[in-house]
Amino acid sequence: MDERIAVVTGATSGIGREIAAGLAGRGYRVGIVGRNPVRAEAAAADLAGRAPGARVDTFLADLSSRADVRDLAARLRDRYRRLDVLVNNAGVHTLRAKVSADGFDRMIATNHLGPFLLTNLLRDLLVASAPSRVVMVASEAHRNAGRLDVDRLAEPGSYGALGSLRVYARSKLLNILFTQEMAERLQGTGVTINAVCPGMVATDLTREVPGAGRFGPLAARTPLLRTPEQGARMALRLATEPEFAGSSGGFYSSTPGARLLPASAASKDRELRRAVWERSAHLAGLPAR
Ligand SMILES: NC(=O)c1ccc[n+]([C@@H]2O[C@H](COP(=O)([O-])OP(=O)(O)OC[C@H]3O[C@@H](n4cnc5c(N)ncnc54)[C@H](OP(=O)(O)O)[C@@H]3O)[C@@H](O)[C@H]2O)c1
């Protein structure tokens, strides 16, 4: 059988690094994506040490940049003849608004437009490799998104610490709406896509939050926060376990108690997700259909 290939974005730290380690340990050749060469090489060395014999390749790309994502997709297609698993995990929570190279809000560009474009550009390879799986690392935070203004989806603006929570939440709602719409468009291809919330995990995600450096390590010793390895578990199950082979379009939360909550209204709105798809395709420079 051909070597199985997995690509994990944001695998230089936190949850993504543990997802990549889990896939390497399960025999996948893993392509890890990050922005920083030093961090990417350190992560690759760590993974190779933890899964002896594993093949790990590094790819540098800033997912908030359309040009970088296009270049990344081309390099992945050059390097790999198949793609069995794509985990769109990279994400940021910036406390102050920043603008991406293409003029978009950088948090929305990184967390939503980047994975939207990357998955679409790799769609043919995933279909040719079917059965194959895509996993989107979303969040229960999507429940705090408020009203989504589709026409101004990625418009840069200003926000402070509190406003940043809303924008982060919107980016995670966009992950879920993308998952649902993509699942529908992939029906019958043998490619599945599901979203996951890893729970609250002690990582670098909140590095900009005042006090996180001091209180984060303390909280990490309590049951409040999970370790990155625990945070990676559900994504790994969705990516690899036979139990999920035929499931697509779902949102699987590993936040304790969250399964008892009803789905958010926005995540049940079919018109909203269609509109989000069309607007995102326009912003990402893809045809709408
Ligand atoms: N931690 C939590 O409690 C929690 C809860 C729910 C959901 N999540 C989600 O889990 C995912 C992983 O977050 P984490 O907590 O593991 O955070 P993290 O430790 O900060 O890891 C984020 C990863 O994303 C990469 N990244 C960030 N911006 C990027 C860009 N523009 N281009 C390419 N790569 C980029 C980073 O790589 P470099 O900085 O090395 O380039 C890093 O590898 C995110 O999608 C986050 O929204 C986390």
Tab-separated table of C-alpha atoms and ligand atoms in Angstrom, residues 10-16 34-36 39 61-64 89-92 110 137-139 168 172 198-201 203-205 207, ligand 1:
chain	number	residue	atom	x	y	z
A	10	GLY	CA	0.084	25.172	12.852
A	11	ALA	CA	2.087	22.126	13.882
A	12	THR	CA	5.006	24.078	15.334
A	13	SER	CA	3.368	24.263	18.763
A	14	GLY	CA	0.352	23.503	20.922
A	15	ILE	CA	-2.467	21.282	19.719
A	16	GLY	CA	-1.199	21.039	16.125
A	34	GLY	CA	4.308	26.928	10.165
A	35	ARG	CA	5.649	30.413	9.544
A	36	ASN	CA	8.922	30.352	11.381
A	39	ARG	CA	10.217	26.715	15.161
A	61	ALA	CA	3.770	29.607	4.799
A	62	ASP	CA	1.850	32.482	6.291
A	63	LEU	CA	-1.743	31.304	6.036
A	64	SER	CA	-3.048	34.867	6.293
A	89	ASN	CA	-5.396	23.661	12.852
A	90	ALA	CA	-3.375	26.902	12.636
A	91	GLY	CA	-5.053	29.793	14.372
A	92	VAL	CA	-4.419	33.013	16.251
A	110	THR	CA	-5.470	33.354	9.251
A	137	VAL	CA	-9.956	22.880	14.484
A	138	ALA	CA	-12.823	25.197	15.461
A	139	SER	CA	-14.038	26.130	18.947
A	168	TYR	CA	-12.056	35.262	17.258
A	172	LYS	CA	-14.446	29.902	14.584
A	198	PRO	CA	-10.364	20.753	21.495
A	199	GLY	CA	-11.617	22.163	24.798
A	200	MET	CA	-9.651	24.770	26.752
A	201	VAL	CA	-6.021	23.895	26.256
A	203	THR	CA	-1.008	26.607	24.636
A	204	ASP	CA	0.518	29.798	23.242
A	205	LEU	CA	-2.847	30.865	21.777
A	207	ARG	CA	0.107	34.689	24.539
B	1	LIG	N1	-5.925	26.587	23.145
B	1	LIG	C1	-7.242	26.517	23.265
B	1	LIG	O1	-7.797	26.553	24.382
B	1	LIG	C2	-8.116	26.378	22.035
B	1	LIG	C3	-9.510	26.222	22.215
B	1	LIG	C4	-10.315	26.080	21.104
B	1	LIG	C5	-9.747	26.096	19.837
B	1	LIG	N2	-8.402	26.269	19.690
B	1	LIG	C6	-7.864	26.284	18.323
B	1	LIG	O2	-6.800	25.370	18.238
B	1	LIG	C7	-5.934	25.733	17.161
B	1	LIG	C8	-4.481	25.622	17.598
B	1	LIG	O3	-4.235	26.600	18.599
B	1	LIG	P1	-3.256	26.371	19.824
B	1	LIG	O4	-4.075	26.607	21.045
B	1	LIG	O5	-2.510	25.108	19.691
B	1	LIG	O6	-2.309	27.663	19.656
B	1	LIG	P2	-0.735	27.855	19.448
B	1	LIG	O7	0.040	27.015	20.386
B	1	LIG	O8	-0.544	29.344	19.470
B	1	LIG	O9	-0.500	27.299	17.969
B	1	LIG	C9	-0.914	28.013	16.848
B	1	LIG	C10	-0.221	27.455	15.626
B	1	LIG	O10	-0.713	28.168	14.475
B	1	LIG	C11	0.395	28.628	13.713
B	1	LIG	N3	0.065	29.884	13.041
B	1	LIG	C12	-0.432	31.003	13.601
B	1	LIG	N4	-0.609	31.952	12.676
B	1	LIG	C13	-0.212	31.415	11.502
B	1	LIG	C14	-0.145	31.896	10.167
B	1	LIG	N5	-0.526	33.147	9.849
B	1	LIG	N6	0.319	31.085	9.206
B	1	LIG	C15	0.726	29.828	9.517
B	1	LIG	N7	0.685	29.298	10.747
B	1	LIG	C16	0.218	30.099	11.724
B	1	LIG	C17	1.521	28.821	14.720
B	1	LIG	O11	2.750	28.704	14.043
B	1	LIG	P3	3.994	29.739	14.177
B	1	LIG	O12	3.613	30.774	15.190
B	1	LIG	O13	5.145	28.893	14.565
B	1	LIG	O14	4.128	30.258	12.801
B	1	LIG	C18	1.294	27.654	15.657
B	1	LIG	O15	1.879	26.492	15.132
B	1	LIG	C19	-6.364	27.132	16.732
B	1	LIG	O16	-7.126	27.059	15.553
B	1	LIG	C20	-7.239	27.608	17.887
B	1	LIG	O17	-8.211	28.544	17.463
B	1	LIG	C21	-7.588	26.397	20.756
